[in-house]
mmCIF file of C-alpha atoms in Angstrom:
data_model
loop_
_atom_site.group_PDB
_atom_site.id
_atom_site.type_symbol
_atom_site.label_atom_id
_atom_site.label_comp_id
_atom_site.label_asym_id
_atom_site.label_seq_id
_atom_site.Cartn_x
_atom_site.Cartn_y
_atom_site.Cartn_z
ATOM 1 C CA MET D 1 84.574 67.112 -155.760
ATOM 2 C CA ALA D 2 84.883 64.697 -158.659
ATOM 3 C CA THR D 3 82.826 64.333 -161.810
ATOM 4 C CA ASP D 4 82.829 61.857 -164.675
ATOM 5 C CA HIS D 5 81.706 64.556 -167.142
ATOM 6 C CA VAL D 6 83.389 67.633 -168.553
ATOM 7 C CA PHE D 7 83.154 70.186 -165.773
ATOM 8 C CA ASP D 8 82.440 73.888 -165.963
ATOM 9 C CA LEU D 9 85.213 76.159 -164.730
ATOM 10 C CA HIS D 10 82.569 77.760 -162.496
ATOM 11 C CA PHE D 11 81.681 74.429 -160.866
ATOM 12 C CA GLY D 12 82.707 76.004 -157.585
ATOM 13 C CA ALA D 13 83.200 79.636 -156.641
ATOM 14 C CA ALA D 14 86.687 80.967 -157.335
ATOM 15 C CA ALA D 15 86.609 82.740 -153.977
ATOM 16 C CA ASP D 16 86.283 79.334 -152.302
ATOM 17 C CA GLY D 17 89.605 78.225 -153.773
ATOM 18 C CA TYR D 18 88.288 75.607 -156.193
ATOM 19 C CA GLN D 19 90.686 74.288 -158.779
ATOM 20 C CA GLY D 20 89.643 71.889 -161.487
ATOM 21 C CA VAL D 21 92.155 69.270 -162.563
ATOM 22 C CA SER D 22 91.228 66.685 -165.133
ATOM 23 C CA LEU D 23 92.917 63.381 -165.813
ATOM 24 C CA TYR D 24 93.133 64.274 -169.518
ATOM 25 C CA ARG D 25 92.984 67.313 -171.746
ATOM 26 C CA TYR D 26 92.250 67.470 -175.453
ATOM 27 C CA THR D 27 93.832 69.399 -178.297
ATOM 28 C CA GLU D 28 91.747 71.215 -180.909
ATOM 29 C CA ASP D 29 91.962 68.184 -183.211
ATOM 30 C CA GLY D 30 90.646 65.882 -180.452
ATOM 31 C CA THR D 31 93.932 64.254 -179.426
ATOM 32 C CA ARG D 32 93.832 63.181 -175.775
ATOM 33 C CA ILE D 33 96.822 64.198 -173.642
ATOM 34 C CA ASP D 34 97.501 62.863 -170.146
ATOM 35 C CA ASN D 35 97.744 65.528 -167.462
ATOM 36 C CA ILE D 36 99.988 63.229 -165.438
ATOM 37 C CA THR D 37 103.278 63.396 -167.261
ATOM 38 C CA ASP D 38 105.534 60.459 -168.015
ATOM 39 C CA TRP D 39 108.133 62.160 -165.800
ATOM 40 C CA GLY D 40 105.649 62.231 -162.889
ATOM 41 C CA LEU D 41 104.768 58.578 -163.476
ATOM 42 C CA ARG D 42 108.472 57.637 -163.411
ATOM 43 C CA GLN D 43 108.958 59.588 -160.155
ATOM 44 C CA PHE D 44 106.156 57.685 -158.432
ATOM 45 C CA GLN D 45 107.201 54.310 -159.845
ATOM 46 C CA ALA D 46 110.818 54.823 -158.815
ATOM 47 C CA GLN D 47 109.833 56.138 -155.363
ATOM 48 C CA TYR D 48 107.792 53.071 -154.541
ATOM 49 C CA GLU D 49 110.101 50.440 -156.041
ATOM 50 C CA LYS D 50 111.766 48.533 -153.245
ATOM 51 C CA GLY D 51 114.991 50.158 -152.084
ATOM 52 C CA LYS D 52 114.895 53.153 -154.437
ATOM 53 C CA SER D 53 114.422 56.783 -153.519
ATOM 54 C CA PRO D 54 114.849 59.179 -156.474
ATOM 55 C CA SER D 55 112.872 62.120 -155.104
ATOM 56 C CA PRO D 56 114.193 65.458 -156.352
ATOM 57 C CA VAL D 57 113.608 67.062 -152.957
ATOM 58 C CA ARG D 58 113.910 65.511 -149.511
ATOM 59 C CA SER D 59 113.058 66.937 -146.153
ATOM 60 C CA MET D 60 112.595 65.785 -142.613
ATOM 61 C CA GLY D 61 108.992 65.357 -141.549
ATOM 62 C CA GLU D 62 107.604 65.753 -138.076
ATOM 63 C CA GLY D 63 109.182 63.464 -135.522
ATOM 64 C CA GLY D 64 112.382 63.183 -137.569
ATOM 65 C CA HIS D 65 110.861 60.861 -140.167
ATOM 66 C CA ARG D 66 112.261 61.216 -143.649
ATOM 67 C CA LEU D 67 109.641 62.533 -146.043
ATOM 68 C CA GLN D 68 109.904 62.969 -149.754
ATOM 69 C CA ALA D 69 107.737 65.105 -151.965
ATOM 70 C CA CYS D 70 107.214 65.148 -155.697
ATOM 71 C CA GLY D 71 108.652 68.408 -156.955
ATOM 72 C CA ALA D 72 108.850 70.303 -153.664
ATOM 73 C CA SER D 73 109.586 69.982 -149.998
ATOM 74 C CA ALA D 74 106.687 69.196 -147.708
ATOM 75 C CA HIS D 75 106.217 68.205 -144.098
ATOM 76 C CA ALA D 76 103.474 65.671 -143.539
ATOM 77 C CA ARG D 77 102.479 62.783 -141.351
ATOM 78 C CA PRO D 78 104.443 59.983 -143.024
ATOM 79 C CA ASP D 79 103.218 57.166 -140.774
ATOM 80 C CA GLU D 80 99.573 58.183 -140.597
ATOM 81 C CA GLY D 81 96.617 58.038 -142.914
ATOM 82 C CA PRO D 82 93.930 60.654 -143.312
ATOM 83 C CA HIS D 83 92.004 62.206 -140.444
ATOM 84 C CA PRO D 84 90.653 59.408 -138.175
ATOM 85 C CA ALA D 85 87.012 60.082 -139.114
ATOM 86 C CA LEU D 86 87.821 59.904 -142.825
ATOM 87 C CA ARG D 87 90.027 56.852 -142.325
ATOM 88 C CA ALA D 88 87.250 54.999 -140.483
ATOM 89 C CA THR D 89 84.701 55.884 -143.152
ATOM 90 C CA LEU D 90 86.878 54.895 -146.073
ATOM 91 C CA SER D 91 88.615 51.749 -144.895
ATOM 92 C CA HIS D 92 86.653 50.574 -141.862
ATOM 93 C CA GLY D 93 90.009 50.046 -140.134
ATOM 94 C CA LYS D 94 91.392 47.756 -142.841
ATOM 95 C CA ALA D 95 94.813 48.374 -144.348
ATOM 96 C CA THR D 96 93.652 47.884 -147.927
ATOM 97 C CA GLY D 97 96.911 49.002 -149.467
ATOM 98 C CA GLU D 98 99.214 46.463 -147.873
ATOM 99 C CA GLY D 99 100.835 43.763 -149.938
ATOM 100 C CA LYS D 100 100.005 45.056 -153.401
ATOM 101 C CA LYS D 101 102.852 44.453 -155.848
ATOM 102 C CA ARG D 102 101.541 45.887 -159.095
ATOM 103 C CA LYS D 103 102.982 48.599 -161.306
ATOM 104 C CA ILE D 104 101.785 52.133 -160.548
ATOM 105 C CA THR D 105 99.756 53.727 -163.366
ATOM 106 C CA LYS D 106 98.706 57.296 -164.070
ATOM 107 C CA ASP D 107 95.181 56.443 -162.905
ATOM 108 C CA ASP D 108 96.635 55.181 -159.601
ATOM 109 C CA ILE D 109 98.525 58.460 -159.156
ATOM 110 C CA PHE D 110 95.334 60.426 -159.862
ATOM 111 C CA THR D 111 93.413 58.590 -157.124
ATOM 112 C CA TYR D 112 96.401 58.850 -154.723
ATOM 113 C CA VAL D 113 96.480 62.621 -155.204
ATOM 114 C CA TYR D 114 92.697 62.820 -154.781
ATOM 115 C CA GLY D 115 93.004 61.030 -151.453
ATOM 116 C CA VAL D 116 95.867 63.216 -150.233
ATOM 117 C CA LEU D 117 94.139 66.466 -151.242
ATOM 118 C CA HIS D 118 90.974 65.482 -149.369
ATOM 119 C CA ASP D 119 92.771 64.618 -146.126
ATOM 120 C CA PRO D 120 91.460 67.165 -143.572
ATOM 121 C CA VAL D 121 94.812 67.297 -141.765
ATOM 122 C CA TYR D 122 96.687 68.019 -145.028
ATOM 123 C CA ARG D 123 94.135 70.700 -145.966
ATOM 124 C CA GLU D 124 94.331 72.375 -142.566
ATOM 125 C CA LYS D 125 98.106 72.275 -142.350
ATOM 126 C CA TYR D 126 98.615 73.718 -145.845
ATOM 127 C CA ALA D 127 95.516 75.968 -145.999
ATOM 128 C CA ILE D 128 97.497 79.135 -146.697
ATOM 129 C CA ASN D 129 99.720 77.470 -149.308
ATOM 130 C CA LEU D 130 96.727 75.865 -151.041
ATOM 131 C CA LYS D 131 95.163 79.316 -151.517
ATOM 132 C CA ARG D 132 98.272 80.709 -153.206
ATOM 133 C CA GLU D 133 99.941 77.948 -155.177
ATOM 134 C CA PHE D 134 99.402 74.590 -156.793
ATOM 135 C CA PRO D 135 99.429 71.731 -154.238
ATOM 136 C CA ARG D 136 102.614 69.853 -153.414
ATOM 137 C CA ILE D 137 102.046 66.139 -153.091
ATOM 138 C CA PRO D 138 104.057 64.140 -150.523
ATOM 139 C CA PHE D 139 105.198 60.555 -151.042
ATOM 140 C CA TYR D 140 103.518 58.753 -148.132
ATOM 141 C CA PRO D 141 104.949 55.321 -147.216
ATOM 142 C CA ASP D 142 101.860 53.307 -148.257
ATOM 143 C CA PHE D 143 101.021 54.475 -151.776
ATOM 144 C CA TRP D 144 98.390 51.793 -152.342
ATOM 145 C CA GLN D 145 96.474 52.657 -149.166
ATOM 146 C CA TRP D 146 96.232 56.312 -150.181
ATOM 147 C CA ALA D 147 95.316 55.392 -153.765
ATOM 148 C CA GLU D 148 92.548 53.125 -152.443
ATOM 149 C CA TRP D 149 91.227 55.856 -150.120
ATOM 150 C CA GLY D 150 91.280 58.310 -153.029
ATOM 151 C CA LYS D 151 89.486 55.870 -155.346
ATOM 152 C CA ARG D 152 86.775 55.096 -152.807
ATOM 153 C CA LEU D 153 86.266 58.771 -152.043
ATOM 154 C CA MET D 154 86.163 59.631 -155.755
ATOM 155 C CA ASP D 155 83.588 56.868 -156.321
ATOM 156 C CA LEU D 156 81.476 58.350 -153.508
ATOM 157 C CA HIS D 157 81.728 61.847 -154.969
ATOM 158 C CA ILE D 158 80.910 60.737 -158.517
ATOM 159 C CA GLY D 159 78.177 58.250 -157.665
ATOM 160 C CA TYR D 160 76.399 59.909 -154.757
ATOM 161 C CA GLU D 161 73.237 60.498 -156.827
ATOM 162 C CA THR D 162 72.946 56.817 -157.775
ATOM 163 C CA VAL D 163 72.955 55.426 -154.236
ATOM 164 C CA GLU D 164 69.800 53.563 -153.214
ATOM 165 C CA PRO D 165 67.738 55.767 -150.900
ATOM 166 C CA TRP D 166 67.774 54.664 -147.283
ATOM 167 C CA PRO D 167 64.348 53.248 -146.345
ATOM 168 C CA LEU D 168 62.932 55.895 -144.052
ATOM 169 C CA LYS D 169 59.362 56.263 -142.867
ATOM 170 C CA ARG D 170 57.892 59.640 -142.141
ATOM 171 C CA HIS D 171 55.946 60.055 -138.906
ATOM 172 C CA ASP D 172 54.269 63.451 -138.643
ATOM 173 C CA GLN D 173 53.562 64.650 -135.122
ATOM 174 C CA PRO D 174 50.847 67.166 -134.352
ATOM 175 C CA ALA D 175 52.228 70.536 -133.316
ATOM 176 C CA THR D 176 52.322 71.082 -129.578
ATOM 177 C CA GLU D 177 51.888 74.452 -128.005
#
């Protein structure tokens, strides 16, 4: 779940495995510090520059596809997007990430990670690991597609209370016995 306000550490029950991760943190004097490090930004930028592959750890994914992960090995579905139901909801079958040639920012990484962590297949596959340790984020081939899915999902989670109500009419039926 995403919020555009400071969240309470008890936003979700600890027993349910909630972890809160903010884009920024603040020192006592009010200085804002990015939670995505410059090192992490460089790893993503270098990974997705054409022809470069600086990942610190490499492994073979399912089907023999090479998969790279930021900071740890991971096996994922390198040629697939999120669960089909989520993919259809978020992109309506459009490959929104194709052809983008802009520089990756820390905000882009944040939305990419949000998309990856909400993929039902990722969550199911790594359920045990996600209960015990901080998530490991794979480098999927289409960064911009995953960042777009993450952004759209985050926008839905943050803005769900501001959506126009669907025009429904209530039709009460007498009780039948």
